[in-house]
JSON list of C-alpha atoms in Angstrom, two decimals:
[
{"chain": "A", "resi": 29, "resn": "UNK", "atom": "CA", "xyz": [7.36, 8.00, 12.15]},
{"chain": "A", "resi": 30, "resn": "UNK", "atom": "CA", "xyz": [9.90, 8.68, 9.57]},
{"chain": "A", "resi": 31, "resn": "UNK", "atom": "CA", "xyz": [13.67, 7.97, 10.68]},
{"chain": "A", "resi": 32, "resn": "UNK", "atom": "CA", "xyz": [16.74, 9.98, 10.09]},
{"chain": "A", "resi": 33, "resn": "UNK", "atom": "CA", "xyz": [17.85, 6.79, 8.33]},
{"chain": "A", "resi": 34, "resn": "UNK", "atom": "CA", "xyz": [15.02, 6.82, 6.21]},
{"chain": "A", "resi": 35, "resn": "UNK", "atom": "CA", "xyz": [15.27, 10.30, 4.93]},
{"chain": "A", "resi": 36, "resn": "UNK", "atom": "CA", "xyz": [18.99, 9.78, 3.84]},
{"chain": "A", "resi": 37, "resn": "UNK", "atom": "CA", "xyz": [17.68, 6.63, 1.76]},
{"chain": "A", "resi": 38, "resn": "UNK", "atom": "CA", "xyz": [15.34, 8.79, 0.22]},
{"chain": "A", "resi": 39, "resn": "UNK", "atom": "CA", "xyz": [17.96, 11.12, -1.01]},
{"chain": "A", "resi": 40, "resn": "UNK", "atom": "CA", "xyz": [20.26, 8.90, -1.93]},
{"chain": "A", "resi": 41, "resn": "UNK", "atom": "CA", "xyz": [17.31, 7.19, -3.94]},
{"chain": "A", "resi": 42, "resn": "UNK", "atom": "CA", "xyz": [16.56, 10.52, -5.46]},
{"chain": "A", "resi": 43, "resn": "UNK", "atom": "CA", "xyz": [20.04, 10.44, -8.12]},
{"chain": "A", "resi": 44, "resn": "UNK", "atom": "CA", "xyz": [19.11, 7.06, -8.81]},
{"chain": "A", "resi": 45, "resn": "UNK", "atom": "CA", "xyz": [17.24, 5.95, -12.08]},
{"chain": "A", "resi": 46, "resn": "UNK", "atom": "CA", "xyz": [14.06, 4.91, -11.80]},
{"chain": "A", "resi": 47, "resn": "UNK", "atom": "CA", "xyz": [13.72, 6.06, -8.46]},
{"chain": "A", "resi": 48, "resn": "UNK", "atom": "CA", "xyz": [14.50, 9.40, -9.30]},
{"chain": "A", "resi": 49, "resn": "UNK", "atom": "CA", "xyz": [10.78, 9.71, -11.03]},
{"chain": "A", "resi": 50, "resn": "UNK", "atom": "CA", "xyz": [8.96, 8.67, -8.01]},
{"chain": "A", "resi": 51, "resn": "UNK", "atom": "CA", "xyz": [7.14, 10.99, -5.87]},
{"chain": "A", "resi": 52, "resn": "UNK", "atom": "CA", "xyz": [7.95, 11.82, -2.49]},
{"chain": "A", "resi": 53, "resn": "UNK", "atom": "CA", "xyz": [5.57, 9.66, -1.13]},
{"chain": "A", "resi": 54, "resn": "UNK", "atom": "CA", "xyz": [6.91, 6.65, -3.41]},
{"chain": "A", "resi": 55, "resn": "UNK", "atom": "CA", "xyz": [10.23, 7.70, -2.01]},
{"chain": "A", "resi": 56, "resn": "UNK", "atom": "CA", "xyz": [9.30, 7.23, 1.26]},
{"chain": "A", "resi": 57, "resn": "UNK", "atom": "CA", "xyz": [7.56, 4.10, 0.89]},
{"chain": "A", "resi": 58, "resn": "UNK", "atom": "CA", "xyz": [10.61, 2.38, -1.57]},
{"chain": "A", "resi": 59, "resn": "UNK", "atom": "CA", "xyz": [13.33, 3.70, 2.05]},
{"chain": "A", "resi": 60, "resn": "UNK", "atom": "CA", "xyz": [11.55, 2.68, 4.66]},
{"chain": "A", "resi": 61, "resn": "UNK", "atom": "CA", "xyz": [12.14, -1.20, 3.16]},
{"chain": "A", "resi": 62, "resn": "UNK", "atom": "CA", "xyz": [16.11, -1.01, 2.01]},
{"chain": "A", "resi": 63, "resn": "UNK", "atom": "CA", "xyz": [18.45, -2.35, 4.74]},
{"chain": "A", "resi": 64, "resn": "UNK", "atom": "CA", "xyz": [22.34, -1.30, 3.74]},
{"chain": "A", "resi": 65, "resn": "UNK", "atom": "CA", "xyz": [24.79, -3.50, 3.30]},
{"chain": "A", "resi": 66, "resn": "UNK", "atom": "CA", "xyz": [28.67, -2.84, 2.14]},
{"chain": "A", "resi": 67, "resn": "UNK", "atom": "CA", "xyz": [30.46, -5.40, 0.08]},
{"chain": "A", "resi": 68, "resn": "UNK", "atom": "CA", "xyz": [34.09, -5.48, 0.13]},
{"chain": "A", "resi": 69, "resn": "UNK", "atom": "CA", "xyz": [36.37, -4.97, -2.91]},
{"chain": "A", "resi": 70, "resn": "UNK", "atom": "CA", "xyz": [35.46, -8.31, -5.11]},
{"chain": "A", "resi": 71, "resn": "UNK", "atom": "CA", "xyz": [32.98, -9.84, -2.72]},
{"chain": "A", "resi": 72, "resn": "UNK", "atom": "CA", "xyz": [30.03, -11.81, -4.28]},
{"chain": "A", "resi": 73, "resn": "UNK", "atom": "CA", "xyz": [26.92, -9.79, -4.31]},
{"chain": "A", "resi": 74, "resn": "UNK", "atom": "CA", "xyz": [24.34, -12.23, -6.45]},
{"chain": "A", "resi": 75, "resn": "UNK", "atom": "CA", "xyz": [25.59, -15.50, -7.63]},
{"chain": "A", "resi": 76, "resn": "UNK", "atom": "CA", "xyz": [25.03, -16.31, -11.17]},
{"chain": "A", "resi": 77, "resn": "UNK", "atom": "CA", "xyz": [22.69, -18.81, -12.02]},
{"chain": "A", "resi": 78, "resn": "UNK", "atom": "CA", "xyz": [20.14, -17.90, -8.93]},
{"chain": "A", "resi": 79, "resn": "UNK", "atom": "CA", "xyz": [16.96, -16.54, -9.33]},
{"chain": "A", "resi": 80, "resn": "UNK", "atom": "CA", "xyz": [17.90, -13.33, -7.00]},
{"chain": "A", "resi": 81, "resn": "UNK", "atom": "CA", "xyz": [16.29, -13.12, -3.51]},
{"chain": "A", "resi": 82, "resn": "UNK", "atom": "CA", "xyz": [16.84, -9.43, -3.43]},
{"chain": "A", "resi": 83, "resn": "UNK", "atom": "CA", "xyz": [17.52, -5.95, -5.29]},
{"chain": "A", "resi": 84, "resn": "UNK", "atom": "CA", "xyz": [20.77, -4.61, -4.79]},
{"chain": "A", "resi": 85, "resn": "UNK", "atom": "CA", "xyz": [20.99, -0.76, -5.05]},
{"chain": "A", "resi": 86, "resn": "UNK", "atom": "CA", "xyz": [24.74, 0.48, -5.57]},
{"chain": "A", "resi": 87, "resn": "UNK", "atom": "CA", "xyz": [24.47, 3.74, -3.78]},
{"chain": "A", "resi": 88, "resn": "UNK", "atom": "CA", "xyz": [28.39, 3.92, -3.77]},
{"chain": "A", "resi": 89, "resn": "UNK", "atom": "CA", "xyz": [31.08, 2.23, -5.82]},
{"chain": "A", "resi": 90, "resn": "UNK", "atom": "CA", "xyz": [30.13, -0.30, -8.83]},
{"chain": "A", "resi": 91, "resn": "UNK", "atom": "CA", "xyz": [28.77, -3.93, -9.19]},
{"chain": "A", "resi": 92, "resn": "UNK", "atom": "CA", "xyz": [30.58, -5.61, -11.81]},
{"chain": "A", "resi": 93, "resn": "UNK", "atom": "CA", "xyz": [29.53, -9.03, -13.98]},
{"chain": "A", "resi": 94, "resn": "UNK", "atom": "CA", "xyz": [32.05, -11.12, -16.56]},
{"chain": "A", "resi": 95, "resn": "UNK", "atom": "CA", "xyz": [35.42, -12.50, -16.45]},
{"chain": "A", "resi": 96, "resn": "UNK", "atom": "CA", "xyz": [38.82, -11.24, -15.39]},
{"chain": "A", "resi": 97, "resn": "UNK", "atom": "CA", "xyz": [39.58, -8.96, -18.90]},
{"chain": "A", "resi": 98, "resn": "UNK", "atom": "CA", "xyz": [36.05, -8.47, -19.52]},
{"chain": "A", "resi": 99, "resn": "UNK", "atom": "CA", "xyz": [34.76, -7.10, -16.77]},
{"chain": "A", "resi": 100, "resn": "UNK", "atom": "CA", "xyz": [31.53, -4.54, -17.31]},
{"chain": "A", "resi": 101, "resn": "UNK", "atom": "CA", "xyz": [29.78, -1.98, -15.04]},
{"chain": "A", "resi": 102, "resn": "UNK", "atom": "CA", "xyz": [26.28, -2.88, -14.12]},
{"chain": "A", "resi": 103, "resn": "UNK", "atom": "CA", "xyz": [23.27, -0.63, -13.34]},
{"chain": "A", "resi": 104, "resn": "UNK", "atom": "CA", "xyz": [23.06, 0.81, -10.05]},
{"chain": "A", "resi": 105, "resn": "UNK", "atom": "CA", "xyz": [19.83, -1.54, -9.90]},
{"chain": "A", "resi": 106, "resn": "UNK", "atom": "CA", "xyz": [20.91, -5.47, -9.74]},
{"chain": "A", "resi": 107, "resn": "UNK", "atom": "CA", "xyz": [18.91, -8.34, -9.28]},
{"chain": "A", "resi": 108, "resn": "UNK", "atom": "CA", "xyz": [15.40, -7.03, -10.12]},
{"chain": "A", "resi": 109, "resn": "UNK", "atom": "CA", "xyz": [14.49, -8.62, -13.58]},
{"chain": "A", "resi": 110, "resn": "UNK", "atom": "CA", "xyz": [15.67, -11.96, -11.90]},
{"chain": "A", "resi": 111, "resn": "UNK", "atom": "CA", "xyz": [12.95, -11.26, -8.98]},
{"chain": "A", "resi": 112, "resn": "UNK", "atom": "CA", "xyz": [10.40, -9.73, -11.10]},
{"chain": "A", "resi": 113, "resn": "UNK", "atom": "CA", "xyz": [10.45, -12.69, -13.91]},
{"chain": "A", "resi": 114, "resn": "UNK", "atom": "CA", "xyz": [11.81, -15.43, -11.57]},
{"chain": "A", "resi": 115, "resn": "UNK", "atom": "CA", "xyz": [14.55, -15.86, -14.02]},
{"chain": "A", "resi": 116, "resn": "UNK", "atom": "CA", "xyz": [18.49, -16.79, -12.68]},
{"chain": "A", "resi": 117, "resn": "UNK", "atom": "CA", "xyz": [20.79, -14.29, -12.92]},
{"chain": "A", "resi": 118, "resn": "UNK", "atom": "CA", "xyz": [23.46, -14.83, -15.75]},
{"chain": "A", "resi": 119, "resn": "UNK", "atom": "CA", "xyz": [26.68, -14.58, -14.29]},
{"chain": "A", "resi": 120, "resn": "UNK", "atom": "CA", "xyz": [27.62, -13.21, -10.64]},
{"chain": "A", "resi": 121, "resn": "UNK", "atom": "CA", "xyz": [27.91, -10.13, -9.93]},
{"chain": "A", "resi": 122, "resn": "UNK", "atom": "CA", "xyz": [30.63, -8.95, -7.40]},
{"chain": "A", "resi": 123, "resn": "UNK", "atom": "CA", "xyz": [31.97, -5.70, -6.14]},
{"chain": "A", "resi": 124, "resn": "UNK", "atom": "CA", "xyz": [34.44, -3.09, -7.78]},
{"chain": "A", "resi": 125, "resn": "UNK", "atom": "CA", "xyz": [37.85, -2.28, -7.03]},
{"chain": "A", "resi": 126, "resn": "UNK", "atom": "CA", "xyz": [36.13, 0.24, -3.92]},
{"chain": "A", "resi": 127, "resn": "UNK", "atom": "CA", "xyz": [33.77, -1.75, -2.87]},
{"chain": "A", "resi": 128, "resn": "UNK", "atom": "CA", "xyz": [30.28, -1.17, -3.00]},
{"chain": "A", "resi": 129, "resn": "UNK", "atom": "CA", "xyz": [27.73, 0.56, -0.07]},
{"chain": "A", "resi": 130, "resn": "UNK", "atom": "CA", "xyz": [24.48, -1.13, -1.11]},
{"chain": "A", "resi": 131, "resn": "UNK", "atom": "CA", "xyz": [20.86, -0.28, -0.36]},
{"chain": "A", "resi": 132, "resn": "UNK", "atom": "CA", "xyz": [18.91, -4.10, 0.02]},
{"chain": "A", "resi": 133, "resn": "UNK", "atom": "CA", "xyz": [15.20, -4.45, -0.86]},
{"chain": "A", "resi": 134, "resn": "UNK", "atom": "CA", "xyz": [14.02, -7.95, -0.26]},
{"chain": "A", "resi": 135, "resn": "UNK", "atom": "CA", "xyz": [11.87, -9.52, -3.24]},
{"chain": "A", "resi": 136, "resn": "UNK", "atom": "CA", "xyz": [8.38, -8.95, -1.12]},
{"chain": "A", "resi": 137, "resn": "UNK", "atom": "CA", "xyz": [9.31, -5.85, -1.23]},
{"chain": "A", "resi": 138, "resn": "UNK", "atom": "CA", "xyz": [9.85, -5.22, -4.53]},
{"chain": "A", "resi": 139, "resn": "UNK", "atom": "CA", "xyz": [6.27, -6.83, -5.72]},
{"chain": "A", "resi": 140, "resn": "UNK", "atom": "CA", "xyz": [4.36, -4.04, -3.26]},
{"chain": "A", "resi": 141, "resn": "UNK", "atom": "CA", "xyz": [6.66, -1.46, -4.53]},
{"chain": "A", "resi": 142, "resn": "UNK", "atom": "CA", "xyz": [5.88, -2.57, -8.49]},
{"chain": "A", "resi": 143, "resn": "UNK", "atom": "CA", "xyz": [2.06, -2.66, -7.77]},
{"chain": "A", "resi": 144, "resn": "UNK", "atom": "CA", "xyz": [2.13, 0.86, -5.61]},
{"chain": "A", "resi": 145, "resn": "UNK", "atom": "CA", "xyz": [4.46, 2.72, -8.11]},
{"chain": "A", "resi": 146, "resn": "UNK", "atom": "CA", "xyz": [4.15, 1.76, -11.49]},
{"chain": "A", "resi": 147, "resn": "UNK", "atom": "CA", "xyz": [6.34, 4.42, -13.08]},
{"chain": "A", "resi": 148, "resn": "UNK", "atom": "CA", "xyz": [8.97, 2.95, -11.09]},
{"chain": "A", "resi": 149, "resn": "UNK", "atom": "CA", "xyz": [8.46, -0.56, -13.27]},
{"chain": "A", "resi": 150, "resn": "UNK", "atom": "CA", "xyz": [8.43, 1.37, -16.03]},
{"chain": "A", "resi": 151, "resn": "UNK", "atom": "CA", "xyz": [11.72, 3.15, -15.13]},
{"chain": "A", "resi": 152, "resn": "UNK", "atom": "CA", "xyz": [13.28, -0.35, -14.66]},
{"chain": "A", "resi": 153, "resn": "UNK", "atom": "CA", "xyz": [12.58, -1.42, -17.98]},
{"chain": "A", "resi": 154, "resn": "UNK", "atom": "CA", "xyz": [13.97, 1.42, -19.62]},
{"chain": "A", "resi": 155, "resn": "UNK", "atom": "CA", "xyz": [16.74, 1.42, -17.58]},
{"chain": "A", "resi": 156, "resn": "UNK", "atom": "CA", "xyz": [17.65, -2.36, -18.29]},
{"chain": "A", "resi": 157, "resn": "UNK", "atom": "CA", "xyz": [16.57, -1.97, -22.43]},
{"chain": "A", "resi": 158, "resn": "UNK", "atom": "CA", "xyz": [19.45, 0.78, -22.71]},
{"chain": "A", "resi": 159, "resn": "UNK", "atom": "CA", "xyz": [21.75, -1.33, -20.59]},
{"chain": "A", "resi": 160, "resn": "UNK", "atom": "CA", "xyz": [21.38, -3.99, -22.88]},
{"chain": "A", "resi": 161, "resn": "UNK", "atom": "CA", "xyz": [22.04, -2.12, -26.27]}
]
């Protein structure tokens, strides 16, 4: 049975890159996983040198990485290069000025989504090559 909860994950899902390639069925499989979670205005999301234990999705507001004057904007995707490559995160990640509404997908999770959807892992890359340039 798909919930009303699950069908708002979906379209929230749907404006975020590389989700927004999946099919409906993808979709569907990627929501019915996420558990939300908010993080208050410079809470600790993903501590920095951790291998991550899940994906954060920012649905609303930003996740931010760096120091006091050199703060940058991540990807609405955090965490999942750290999961998928079992590699610690660089430096911790905390929430913006306004917070952040999260969608959660625990790293199980993410391995049946990878091997289910591959355009998504191919999505991810992208996303995190232009990130990085």
């Amino acid at each position: 049975m798909i919930t009303g909860d699950a069908v708002d994950r979906m379209l929230t899902l749907t404006s975020i890159p590389p989700f927004n390639v999946l099919k409906e069925s993808e979709l569907l499989l990627v929501a019915q996983h996420l558990h939300p979670r908010s993080y208050s205005a410079g809470e600790l999301i993903l501590a920095g040198g951790h291998v991550a234990e899940m994906v954060i999705i920012a649905a609303s507001g930003t996740a931010l990485c760096g120091g006091v004057n050199d703060q940058r904007a991540l990807p609405a995707i955090v965490g999942a290069p750290s999961i998928l490559f079992s590699l610690p995160i660089d430096e911790s990640v905390f929430a913006g000025p306004e917070g952040v509404d999260a969608l959660c997908l625990a790293k199980p999770h993410l391995f049946t989504i990878a091997r289910e959807c591959p355009d998504f892992v191919v999505g991810l890359t992208d996303l995190y090559r232009a990130a990085a340039l």
